[in-house]
Amino acid sequence: MSTDYKTRAGQEFDRAAFESLMKRKNFYWQSFEPHGPVKGLFDYGHPLATLEAQFLTLWRDHFVRKERMQELKCAMITPYNVFKTSGHVDKFADYMCKDPKTGEILRADHLIKDVLEARLKSDKEARGEKVEEAVEDPKKKKKASKAAKTAVKLDDQVRKDYEFLLATLDDYTGEDMGTLIKKHDIRSPITGNEVEPPVSVNLMFQTQIGATGKEPAFLRPETAQGQFLSFQHLLEYNDSKMPFASASIGYSFRNELSPRSGLLRVREFLMAEIEHYVDPESGKKHPNFSRVRDVKLPLLSRQTQSEGGSTPTVASIGEAVKTRLVDNETLGYFLVRIKLFMDRIGVDPAKLRFRQHMANEMAHYATDCWDCELLTSYGWIECVGCADRSAYDLSVHMQATGQPLNVRETLKEPVRVEEFQAQLNKKKAGPKFKQDAGKVQSALDALTQDIREKLSLELEKEGKVEIDVPAMEKVTLDKDIVDISKQTRTVTTREYIPNVIEPSFGIGRILYSLMEHAYWTRENDVARSVMSFKPTVAPIKVLVVPLQKDARFNPLIQELEDALDDRSLSFDTDTSGVSIGKRYSRNDELGIPCGITIDYQSLEDGTYTLRDRDSTKQVRAKLEDVLDAIERMVRGRETWEDVQKRLPAFESQDKEEKE
Amino acid sequence: MSTDYKTRAGQEFDRAAFESLMKRKNFYWQSFEPHGPVKGLFDYGHPLATLEAQFLTLWRDHFVRKERMQELKCAMITPYNVFKTSGHVDKFADYMCKDPKTGEILRADHLIKDVLEARLKSDKEARGEKVEEAVEDPKKKKKASKAAKTAVKLDDQVRKDYEFLLATLDDYTGEDMGTLIKKHDIRSPITGNEVEPPVSVNLMFQTQIGATGKEPAFLRPETAQGQFLSFQHLLEYNDSKMPFASASIGYSFRNELSPRSGLLRVREFLMAEIEHYVDPESGKKHPNFSRVRDVKLPLLSRQTQSEGGSTPTVASIGEAVKTRLVDNETLGYFLVRIKLFMDRIGVDPAKLRFRQHMANEMAHYATDCWDCELLTSYGWIECVGCADRSAYDLSVHMQATGQPLNVRETLKEPVRVEEFQAQLNKKKAGPKFKQDAGKVQSALDALTQDIREKLSLELEKEGKVEIDVPAMEKVTLDKDIVDISKQTRTVTTREYIPNVIEPSFGIGRILYSLMEHAYWTRENDVARSVMSFKPTVAPIKVLVVPLQKDARFNPLIQELEDALDDRSLSFDTDTSGVSIGKRYSRNDELGIPCGITIDYQSLEDGTYTLRDRDSTKQVRAKLEDVLDAIERMVRGRETWEDVQKRLPAFESQDKEEKE
């Protein structure tokens, strides 16, 4: 694979070597291997499971505690109605084409993209143009290239058509794609067979609650809906004050049809989602924005992308919000907090960018969206999405259930307003609609003034009107059961449905990227790999190594282990017979940041050497000083450079480079 | 409800008041409420979600880090074959009876128990005997009592039959229960209808992987199987050294048919499971047992229970293992570690006991099992199960897959042994059985010497033998494909399948019990409830309260908040207009352990008062001293009593009791 992707030390990134380390050191593996591994499901071994636990501790500290969010945990198994209402039952789907001869399932958009790109590439070759090697997905490229083994030149018009198609593919419906596949004779790149027309396949895992089969349910594909449905609890807990945020760390599920790219596209995954609720009329200001105004971010704007560029502009968030490149303060504030978090866990700043969504990537109601993307050997990967979900979700659930999911605010001064009211006669509506009366009233409440005016006239003329009530049939309302008329009233409260700004973290993707960013090999020895995790996130903090096998070291080992336990510092002790250099080297692959050597001088004067994993430099000091230094590095209060300034350097008696 | 269950302050426990606090302070609620709540699914609000996060941090510290276990995380969605092999597909089920008229589903054993207990109670009343009020489940009692409104005396023999039935009910099959229901005319206690015969209903949630429907799967009902199937990875990571333990914190699922008892019986739940792997020939010794030998535990033995007793004996674990009350050191070591953990998180020691399983509660292969039970208003609740799973799970997966899940140990001295070998002829078996050849060989390997001897004779006589191969049909092996004969060989390695000792924590149950244990009300004022969480687990650590609304306090509030942030201490600031006593009081319901008051003296000399939630006592000191004290209490290094000794007491200017 030819790629520009480099390790932190500037070396060619060798994915095979990296994956071999991941396997050798038990970072992760495919689940249920003895029974035949299952695609898209992975187990984390000790190093990665522990890295994730440390990640979560820092995430809670950085977001939940520091921003005083309300953490909550919602159920994963979710009844049908919730996702019917949110739109996921109808829209959370991919279009699939079946190869009728092999039974293989192909994602329709991937199929079209792969085939057309292959034809364009072949055309370029035939025209003798330079062919760019995309790094995005080497597997895909390989497949697609099978379909175009000899260079074939296309008509100029066909070439233009293809380019236009590829640029606009995201807007195509399933039917559109079916037509397109026929028209351009798009076939399976693997078998060359014609494929069946695209069918929509929902990506949620289905199950059912209870034994009766009457309660269909899904495993949630996002944690957001549970948060929205808890809005009244959250608002109450916040003493009805706005704005505020809820946050949830939890699992979501996607029944991917052909998972690929290792940990980057999996079937069950841990997310952390923040839902920040704001008054839509507040201008989406953020109270702490002034504290971050000068932080600079690499921003790849929609405009730059549409002009074919891919180089981000570095700008302060203050400037970006002022020029409306970033839509509002709250969105900008979160972009900065995300960047600071990524720095804190040790993401390579040169491999991070914020990419603005193109218009066709956003939901129709969204005003602005930015993804935090991290560069990996698979290309730029979306790791945090910052979306503006407007009032969409709260509104649809409120309409479907008739339950309040809004804010009621007392006005400073009462206001007199003249407007069309649409009100059920409760005495008559109650017996008629029973538990649905609330839904009917909610539907009336949702009508605009224009429509109320129209209905008022109709009611007068016809004696009845017909309205749409979500989750019910069309409902006919007689004159005696509904009143729609212009009225003057004094308003003392204002009701509104909050807008939601949602930073959504894909934790598995961030961890995978972080591991690629941490990986490098020692100069002059590619076999000696190092995982340079920051002490704050490193799965194991300390390596204890006696210089050699000698029973006199045993009491010191025990004393040291007890002292580490007292400070809750995790450690491994390597007492195997191999040289000290080799022992350090094989534990560098686990990313253990601090090494303590017990040697003969320790027996005499109670001093120990402390080794830094990245530089392999050492200092020597009394046990308490060594442990203090480690504790400060692990808590993020001090760096190795600080420690080196305080404690005397030590030259190793067993040069590592000789090993 | 009449119950002996008391709060930590010795008051009658009022469950309605407790539940009202849980609701008012957003500890938890039923999921998806606006769409109509779903039974057995709960959301945790900020206080409980945060309590859980702190619990997990301590659990990881106490078990994974301190005991140097390998943490791992396995997939929840699990293919059919895994649970077919483990026995869950066939046996993880409850028997259900349907009320044919209402369609209601009743658990067969619950139904029998409820009805017979009601009849016995009625009999006692008719005989004029004292009727004990069971605290176990007030709802159940209520239901059952409907069926027996007037006291009915039973024949002496019937009474004895019922008592025997109840004592042995756990041993009944579905068919047995069907016969019993007919014989004793057991009907639905709710409707009085006859019920249909019991049918077995599996309790796993079913789903499928991918779109083709060819990959049926389950949501796991325990985390253990994923750990077992990772055994080779774990052993390798541990440099093939035994014994060691893996640990996993993760969600499991049970499709309960009629969930009840709030958070105690739910459909998705977080568990923490430890699998400790030992050599079955090691005597199950534990290397650190001597460190805990003298710790005393309340042990309710099988014998005491069979004699009708329920008072635990308090004994040191050293003594209990020596007398074989507790089977082995490893099991004993874990009981102690569990007890120490429960102390650490603040479980009431008077509401904790270890109960030994009765013979009929254990799996057939288990030697000894103990549950850590916590007393709640629902009775004694199993919160941690300590089971000996023997080599069962690893063996069945190894047999079904033909993959090694065992330990291979080099012997110190080679040994010559004479024994029957059963070996496939690989050249012929390969083409015949293809990928199943390994399974067939595993089945041969599993045969005892006795059976091999028998088969050897049969093979000689008949020219073929028939063997059972798990997950395959019966397999016939001809003479030319298998050799079974006595051979002498030199053995240099020993292979064995480890035994597994499994402490399994139900986290939701522990958290619920902990909340009941933390709850009490102030003397002379039942409306003032307190949640006495230890500072180490309290969801929010500090409450900041300015004495009253005064703009001069604002810079001090800001400074204090920044200082708390610097130390990563979570806090709430209550600047509302109500009296300081009321503000403290309403935050006592959240269990915030430390209160800092900003008053006029703070403006003058930079000192602040620090209030203890439980005693409402205060001390006064400089900001740094106050924060140091809080940090030490939160890290479990110091108690309020220690702080009181160091810092000068302060008499409140606004007596709380007057509020």
PDB file of N, CA, C and O in Angstrom, chain A residues 46 50 54 538-546 556-575 587 590 592-596 598 627 630 634, chain B residues 60-61 63-70 237-238 288 291:
ATOM      1  N   HIS A  46      -6.867  -6.633  27.728  1.00  0.00           N
ATOM      2  CA  HIS A  46      -6.553  -5.751  28.852  1.00  0.00           C
ATOM      3  C   HIS A  46      -6.037  -4.365  28.442  1.00  0.00           C
ATOM      4  O   HIS A  46      -6.526  -3.355  28.958  1.00  0.00           O
ATOM      5  N   THR A  50      -8.538  -1.233  29.233  1.00  0.00           N
ATOM      6  CA  THR A  50      -8.089  -0.301  30.260  1.00  0.00           C
ATOM      7  C   THR A  50      -7.918   1.101  29.679  1.00  0.00           C
ATOM      8  O   THR A  50      -8.257   2.098  30.316  1.00  0.00           O
ATOM      9  N   GLN A  54      -9.820   4.521  31.027  1.00  0.00           N
ATOM     10  CA  GLN A  54      -9.146   5.786  31.343  1.00  0.00           C
ATOM     11  C   GLN A  54      -9.718   6.918  30.489  1.00  0.00           C
ATOM     12  O   GLN A  54      -9.875   8.050  30.941  1.00  0.00           O
ATOM     13  N   ALA A 538      -2.356   5.940  29.613  1.00  0.00           N
ATOM     14  CA  ALA A 538      -1.665   4.659  29.410  1.00  0.00           C
ATOM     15  C   ALA A 538      -2.341   3.559  30.232  1.00  0.00           C
ATOM     16  O   ALA A 538      -2.661   3.765  31.399  1.00  0.00           O
ATOM     17  N   PRO A 539      -2.569   2.388  29.614  1.00  0.00           N
ATOM     18  CA  PRO A 539      -3.301   1.321  30.306  1.00  0.00           C
ATOM     19  C   PRO A 539      -2.604   0.875  31.589  1.00  0.00           C
ATOM     20  O   PRO A 539      -3.244   0.629  32.591  1.00  0.00           O
ATOM     21  N   ILE A 540      -1.276   0.748  31.545  1.00  0.00           N
ATOM     22  CA  ILE A 540      -0.516   0.371  32.742  1.00  0.00           C
ATOM     23  C   ILE A 540       0.508   1.479  32.957  1.00  0.00           C
ATOM     24  O   ILE A 540       1.138   1.933  32.009  1.00  0.00           O
ATOM     25  N   LYS A 541       0.664   1.917  34.212  1.00  0.00           N
ATOM     26  CA  LYS A 541       1.460   3.122  34.445  1.00  0.00           C
ATOM     27  C   LYS A 541       2.937   2.836  34.677  1.00  0.00           C
ATOM     28  O   LYS A 541       3.786   3.622  34.298  1.00  0.00           O
ATOM     29  N   VAL A 542       3.233   1.724  35.351  1.00  0.00           N
ATOM     30  CA  VAL A 542       4.599   1.508  35.816  1.00  0.00           C
ATOM     31  C   VAL A 542       5.064   0.090  35.507  1.00  0.00           C
ATOM     32  O   VAL A 542       4.315  -0.873  35.662  1.00  0.00           O
ATOM     33  N   LEU A 543       6.321  -0.017  35.070  1.00  0.00           N
ATOM     34  CA  LEU A 543       6.952  -1.319  34.916  1.00  0.00           C
ATOM     35  C   LEU A 543       8.041  -1.443  35.977  1.00  0.00           C
ATOM     36  O   LEU A 543       8.894  -0.559  36.099  1.00  0.00           O
ATOM     37  N   VAL A 544       7.975  -2.523  36.743  1.00  0.00           N
ATOM     38  CA  VAL A 544       8.979  -2.764  37.783  1.00  0.00           C
ATOM     39  C   VAL A 544       9.950  -3.815  37.258  1.00  0.00           C
ATOM     40  O   VAL A 544       9.523  -4.911  36.891  1.00  0.00           O
ATOM     41  N   VAL A 545      11.255  -3.463  37.170  1.00  0.00           N
ATOM     42  CA  VAL A 545      12.236  -4.430  36.677  1.00  0.00           C
ATOM     43  C   VAL A 545      13.454  -4.503  37.592  1.00  0.00           C
ATOM     44  O   VAL A 545      14.207  -3.543  37.701  1.00  0.00           O
ATOM     45  N   PRO A 546      13.616  -5.628  38.270  1.00  0.00           N
ATOM     46  CA  PRO A 546      14.882  -5.844  38.967  1.00  0.00           C
ATOM     47  C   PRO A 546      15.975  -6.069  37.918  1.00  0.00           C
ATOM     48  O   PRO A 546      15.720  -6.677  36.875  1.00  0.00           O
ATOM     49  N   LEU A 556      12.738  -5.790  48.165  1.00  0.00           N
ATOM     50  CA  LEU A 556      12.566  -4.467  47.555  1.00  0.00           C
ATOM     51  C   LEU A 556      11.413  -4.466  46.545  1.00  0.00           C
ATOM     52  O   LEU A 556      10.660  -3.497  46.442  1.00  0.00           O
ATOM     53  N   ILE A 557      11.304  -5.574  45.807  1.00  0.00           N
ATOM     54  CA  ILE A 557      10.188  -5.681  44.855  1.00  0.00           C
ATOM     55  C   ILE A 557       8.868  -5.602  45.616  1.00  0.00           C
ATOM     56  O   ILE A 557       7.968  -4.838  45.258  1.00  0.00           O
ATOM     57  N   GLN A 558       8.782  -6.379  46.714  1.00  0.00           N
ATOM     58  CA  GLN A 558       7.541  -6.398  47.497  1.00  0.00           C
ATOM     59  C   GLN A 558       7.225  -5.013  48.052  1.00  0.00           C
ATOM     60  O   GLN A 558       6.090  -4.535  47.974  1.00  0.00           O
ATOM     61  N   GLU A 559       8.235  -4.354  48.573  1.00  0.00           N
ATOM     62  CA  GLU A 559       8.049  -3.026  49.154  1.00  0.00           C
ATOM     63  C   GLU A 559       7.575  -2.026  48.089  1.00  0.00           C
ATOM     64  O   GLU A 559       6.651  -1.236  48.300  1.00  0.00           O
ATOM     65  N   LEU A 560       8.206  -2.128  46.930  1.00  0.00           N
ATOM     66  CA  LEU A 560       7.853  -1.235  45.829  1.00  0.00           C
ATOM     67  C   LEU A 560       6.421  -1.491  45.365  1.00  0.00           C
ATOM     68  O   LEU A 560       5.636  -0.551  45.152  1.00  0.00           O
ATOM     69  N   GLU A 561       6.057  -2.770  45.231  1.00  0.00           N
ATOM     70  CA  GLU A 561       4.698  -3.103  44.798  1.00  0.00           C
ATOM     71  C   GLU A 561       3.665  -2.593  45.802  1.00  0.00           C
ATOM     72  O   GLU A 561       2.632  -2.052  45.417  1.00  0.00           O
ATOM     73  N   ASP A 562       3.950  -2.751  47.087  1.00  0.00           N
ATOM     74  CA  ASP A 562       3.015  -2.257  48.103  1.00  0.00           C
ATOM     75  C   ASP A 562       2.890  -0.735  48.033  1.00  0.00           C
ATOM     76  O   ASP A 562       1.799  -0.184  48.176  1.00  0.00           O
ATOM     77  N   ALA A 563       4.026  -0.061  47.793  1.00  0.00           N
ATOM     78  CA  ALA A 563       3.993   1.402  47.709  1.00  0.00           C
ATOM     79  C   ALA A 563       3.184   1.858  46.492  1.00  0.00           C
ATOM     80  O   ALA A 563       2.429   2.834  46.558  1.00  0.00           O
ATOM     81  N   LEU A 564       3.306   1.137  45.381  1.00  0.00           N
ATOM     82  CA  LEU A 564       2.522   1.467  44.186  1.00  0.00           C
ATOM     83  C   LEU A 564       1.035   1.233  44.452  1.00  0.00           C
ATOM     84  O   LEU A 564       0.189   2.037  44.063  1.00  0.00           O
ATOM     85  N   ASP A 565       0.720   0.121  45.133  1.00  0.00           N
ATOM     86  CA  ASP A 565      -0.668  -0.168  45.499  1.00  0.00           C
ATOM     87  C   ASP A 565      -1.243   0.941  46.364  1.00  0.00           C
ATOM     88  O   ASP A 565      -2.383   1.369  46.173  1.00  0.00           O
ATOM     89  N   ASP A 566      -0.454   1.405  47.330  1.00  0.00           N
ATOM     90  CA  ASP A 566      -0.931   2.462  48.216  1.00  0.00           C
ATOM     91  C   ASP A 566      -1.327   3.717  47.441  1.00  0.00           C
ATOM     92  O   ASP A 566      -2.207   4.452  47.857  1.00  0.00           O
ATOM     93  N   ARG A 567      -0.658   3.958  46.333  1.00  0.00           N
ATOM     94  CA  ARG A 567      -0.971   5.141  45.534  1.00  0.00           C
ATOM     95  C   ARG A 567      -1.922   4.811  44.385  1.00  0.00           C
ATOM     96  O   ARG A 567      -2.119   5.628  43.487  1.00  0.00           O
ATOM     97  N   SER A 568      -2.461   3.596  44.376  1.00  0.00           N
ATOM     98  CA  SER A 568      -3.373   3.160  43.308  1.00  0.00           C
ATOM     99  C   SER A 568      -2.752   3.307  41.924  1.00  0.00           C
ATOM    100  O   SER A 568      -3.434   3.675  40.966  1.00  0.00           O
ATOM    101  N   LEU A 569      -1.460   3.048  41.817  1.00  0.00           N
ATOM    102  CA  LEU A 569      -0.803   3.095  40.504  1.00  0.00           C
ATOM    103  C   LEU A 569      -0.704   1.672  39.954  1.00  0.00           C
ATOM    104  O   LEU A 569      -0.188   0.775  40.617  1.00  0.00           O
ATOM    105  N   SER A 570      -1.214   1.466  38.737  1.00  0.00           N
ATOM    106  CA  SER A 570      -1.174   0.116  38.165  1.00  0.00           C
ATOM    107  C   SER A 570       0.228  -0.193  37.673  1.00  0.00           C
ATOM    108  O   SER A 570       0.946   0.691  37.203  1.00  0.00           O
ATOM    109  N   PHE A 571       0.627  -1.450  37.794  1.00  0.00           N
ATOM    110  CA  PHE A 571       1.992  -1.810  37.398  1.00  0.00           C
ATOM    111  C   PHE A 571       2.058  -3.251  36.922  1.00  0.00           C
ATOM    112  O   PHE A 571       1.170  -4.053  37.197  1.00  0.00           O
ATOM    113  N   ASP A 572       3.134  -3.554  36.189  1.00  0.00           N
ATOM    114  CA  ASP A 572       3.515  -4.923  35.869  1.00  0.00           C
ATOM    115  C   ASP A 572       4.928  -5.121  36.397  1.00  0.00           C
ATOM    116  O   ASP A 572       5.731  -4.182  36.377  1.00  0.00           O
ATOM    117  N   THR A 573       5.223  -6.308  36.862  1.00  0.00           N
ATOM    118  CA  THR A 573       6.585  -6.602  37.294  1.00  0.00           C
ATOM    119  C   THR A 573       7.160  -7.635  36.335  1.00  0.00           C
ATOM    120  O   THR A 573       6.521  -8.655  36.086  1.00  0.00           O
ATOM    121  N   ASP A 574       8.307  -7.348  35.760  1.00  0.00           N
ATOM    122  CA  ASP A 574       8.915  -8.283  34.821  1.00  0.00           C
ATOM    123  C   ASP A 574      10.192  -8.843  35.437  1.00  0.00           C
ATOM    124  O   ASP A 574      11.234  -8.205  35.441  1.00  0.00           O
ATOM    125  N   THR A 575      10.086 -10.060  35.975  1.00  0.00           N
ATOM    126  CA  THR A 575      11.243 -10.684  36.640  1.00  0.00           C
ATOM    127  C   THR A 575      11.829 -11.785  35.772  1.00  0.00           C
ATOM    128  O   THR A 575      12.593 -12.617  36.258  1.00  0.00           O
ATOM    129  N   ASN A 587       7.909  -4.218  26.850  1.00  0.00           N
ATOM    130  CA  ASN A 587       6.832  -3.514  27.536  1.00  0.00           C
ATOM    131  C   ASN A 587       6.553  -2.139  26.944  1.00  0.00           C
ATOM    132  O   ASN A 587       5.494  -1.567  27.177  1.00  0.00           O
ATOM    133  N   LEU A 590       3.456  -2.136  25.050  1.00  0.00           N
ATOM    134  CA  LEU A 590       2.194  -1.943  25.779  1.00  0.00           C
ATOM    135  C   LEU A 590       1.997  -0.476  26.132  1.00  0.00           C
ATOM    136  O   LEU A 590       0.958  -0.086  26.635  1.00  0.00           O
ATOM    137  N   ILE A 592       3.748   1.298  28.422  1.00  0.00           N
ATOM    138  CA  ILE A 592       3.950   1.629  29.844  1.00  0.00           C
ATOM    139  C   ILE A 592       4.904   2.823  29.928  1.00  0.00           C
ATOM    140  O   ILE A 592       6.044   2.731  29.481  1.00  0.00           O
ATOM    141  N   PRO A 593       4.469   3.959  30.479  1.00  0.00           N
ATOM    142  CA  PRO A 593       5.292   5.174  30.373  1.00  0.00           C
ATOM    143  C   PRO A 593       6.483   5.232  31.334  1.00  0.00           C
ATOM    144  O   PRO A 593       7.493   5.844  31.006  1.00  0.00           O
ATOM    145  N   CYS A 594       6.344   4.608  32.520  1.00  0.00           N
ATOM    146  CA  CYS A 594       7.379   4.778  33.541  1.00  0.00           C
ATOM    147  C   CYS A 594       7.977   3.429  33.920  1.00  0.00           C
ATOM    148  O   CYS A 594       7.249   2.486  34.223  1.00  0.00           O
ATOM    149  N   GLY A 595       9.291   3.343  33.939  1.00  0.00           N
ATOM    150  CA  GLY A 595       9.942   2.121  34.371  1.00  0.00           C
ATOM    151  C   GLY A 595      10.758   2.392  35.622  1.00  0.00           C
ATOM    152  O   GLY A 595      11.473   3.392  35.710  1.00  0.00           O
ATOM    153  N   ILE A 596      10.663   1.518  36.607  1.00  0.00           N
ATOM    154  CA  ILE A 596      11.499   1.644  37.807  1.00  0.00           C
ATOM    155  C   ILE A 596      12.452   0.449  37.841  1.00  0.00           C
ATOM    156  O   ILE A 596      12.006  -0.699  37.823  1.00  0.00           O
ATOM    157  N   ILE A 598      15.260  -1.731  39.847  1.00  0.00           N
ATOM    158  CA  ILE A 598      15.848  -2.045  41.153  1.00  0.00           C
ATOM    159  C   ILE A 598      17.233  -2.624  40.874  1.00  0.00           C
ATOM    160  O   ILE A 598      17.340  -3.635  40.175  1.00  0.00           O
ATOM    161  N   LEU A 627       8.147   7.997  43.154  1.00  0.00           N
ATOM    162  CA  LEU A 627       6.691   7.773  43.123  1.00  0.00           C
ATOM    163  C   LEU A 627       5.928   9.089  42.988  1.00  0.00           C
ATOM    164  O   LEU A 627       4.919   9.156  42.275  1.00  0.00           O
ATOM    165  N   ILE A 630       6.027  10.064  39.359  1.00  0.00           N
ATOM    166  CA  ILE A 630       5.106   9.243  38.553  1.00  0.00           C
ATOM    167  C   ILE A 630       3.668   9.696  38.773  1.00  0.00           C
ATOM    168  O   ILE A 630       2.904   9.902  37.828  1.00  0.00           O
ATOM    169  N   VAL A 634       1.079  10.954  35.938  1.00  0.00           N
ATOM    170  CA  VAL A 634      -0.162  10.215  35.684  1.00  0.00           C
ATOM    171  C   VAL A 634      -1.381  11.126  35.848  1.00  0.00           C
ATOM    172  O   VAL A 634      -2.375  10.982  35.136  1.00  0.00           O
TER     173      VAL A 634
ATOM    174  N   ARG B  60     -12.861  -1.280  39.717  1.00  0.00           N
ATOM    175  CA  ARG B  60     -11.637  -1.529  38.927  1.00  0.00           C
ATOM    176  C   ARG B  60     -10.403  -1.422  39.811  1.00  0.00           C
ATOM    177  O   ARG B  60      -9.470  -2.198  39.686  1.00  0.00           O
ATOM    178  N   ASP B  61     -10.391  -0.431  40.706  1.00  0.00           N
ATOM    179  CA  ASP B  61      -9.225  -0.243  41.566  1.00  0.00           C
ATOM    180  C   ASP B  61      -9.076  -1.413  42.531  1.00  0.00           C
ATOM    181  O   ASP B  61      -7.978  -1.929  42.730  1.00  0.00           O
ATOM    182  N   PHE B  63     -10.453  -4.535  42.436  1.00  0.00           N
ATOM    183  CA  PHE B  63     -10.275  -5.883  41.887  1.00  0.00           C
ATOM    184  C   PHE B  63      -9.251  -5.913  40.752  1.00  0.00           C
ATOM    185  O   PHE B  63      -8.226  -6.572  40.864  1.00  0.00           O
ATOM    186  N   VAL B  64      -9.504  -5.200  39.674  1.00  0.00           N
ATOM    187  CA  VAL B  64      -8.634  -5.338  38.499  1.00  0.00           C
ATOM    188  C   VAL B  64      -7.203  -4.874  38.805  1.00  0.00           C
ATOM    189  O   VAL B  64      -6.252  -5.614  38.599  1.00  0.00           O
ATOM    190  N   ARG B  65      -7.066  -3.645  39.324  1.00  0.00           N
ATOM    191  CA  ARG B  65      -5.720  -3.141  39.553  1.00  0.00           C
ATOM    192  C   ARG B  65      -5.047  -3.872  40.713  1.00  0.00           C
ATOM    193  O   ARG B  65      -3.958  -4.419  40.572  1.00  0.00           O
ATOM    194  N   LYS B  66      -5.727  -3.903  41.865  1.00  0.00           N
ATOM    195  CA  LYS B  66      -5.095  -4.465  43.059  1.00  0.00           C
ATOM    196  C   LYS B  66      -4.758  -5.948  42.881  1.00  0.00           C
ATOM    197  O   LYS B  66      -3.699  -6.398  43.330  1.00  0.00           O
ATOM    198  N   GLU B  67      -5.628  -6.686  42.241  1.00  0.00           N
ATOM    199  CA  GLU B  67      -5.391  -8.129  42.080  1.00  0.00           C
ATOM    200  C   GLU B  67      -4.698  -8.453  40.760  1.00  0.00           C
ATOM    201  O   GLU B  67      -4.527  -9.626  40.427  1.00  0.00           O
ATOM    202  N   ARG B  68      -4.344  -7.414  40.021  1.00  0.00           N
ATOM    203  CA  ARG B  68      -3.668  -7.571  38.725  1.00  0.00           C
ATOM    204  C   ARG B  68      -4.379  -8.572  37.826  1.00  0.00           C
ATOM    205  O   ARG B  68      -3.781  -9.498  37.274  1.00  0.00           O
ATOM    206  N   MET B  69      -5.693  -8.335  37.671  1.00  0.00           N
ATOM    207  CA  MET B  69      -6.493  -9.135  36.751  1.00  0.00           C
ATOM    208  C   MET B  69      -6.369  -8.561  35.348  1.00  0.00           C
ATOM    209  O   MET B  69      -5.964  -7.426  35.168  1.00  0.00           O
ATOM    210  N   GLN B  70      -6.748  -9.353  34.370  1.00  0.00           N
ATOM    211  CA  GLN B  70      -6.837  -8.856  33.008  1.00  0.00           C
ATOM    212  C   GLN B  70      -8.269  -8.410  32.761  1.00  0.00           C
ATOM    213  O   GLN B  70      -9.174  -9.241  32.719  1.00  0.00           O
ATOM    214  N   TYR B 237      -1.283 -13.725  27.143  1.00  0.00           N
ATOM    215  CA  TYR B 237      -0.942 -12.421  27.722  1.00  0.00           C
ATOM    216  C   TYR B 237      -0.280 -12.614  29.080  1.00  0.00           C
ATOM    217  O   TYR B 237       0.549 -11.817  29.499  1.00  0.00           O
ATOM    218  N   ASN B 238      -0.673 -13.675  29.782  1.00  0.00           N
ATOM    219  CA  ASN B 238      -0.114 -13.944  31.108  1.00  0.00           C
ATOM    220  C   ASN B 238       1.147 -14.811  31.018  1.00  0.00           C
ATOM    221  O   ASN B 238       1.533 -15.435  32.010  1.00  0.00           O
ATOM    222  N   ASN B 288      -2.277 -15.021  48.096  1.00  0.00           N
ATOM    223  CA  ASN B 288      -2.402 -13.936  49.077  1.00  0.00           C
ATOM    224  C   ASN B 288      -3.324 -14.273  50.242  1.00  0.00           C
ATOM    225  O   ASN B 288      -3.735 -13.392  50.998  1.00  0.00           O
ATOM    226  N   ARG B 291      -2.719 -13.025  53.752  1.00  0.00           N
ATOM    227  CA  ARG B 291      -2.952 -11.606  54.048  1.00  0.00           C
ATOM    228  C   ARG B 291      -4.356 -11.342  54.593  1.00  0.00           C
ATOM    229  O   ARG B 291      -4.613 -10.277  55.152  1.00  0.00           O
TER     230      ARG B 291
END
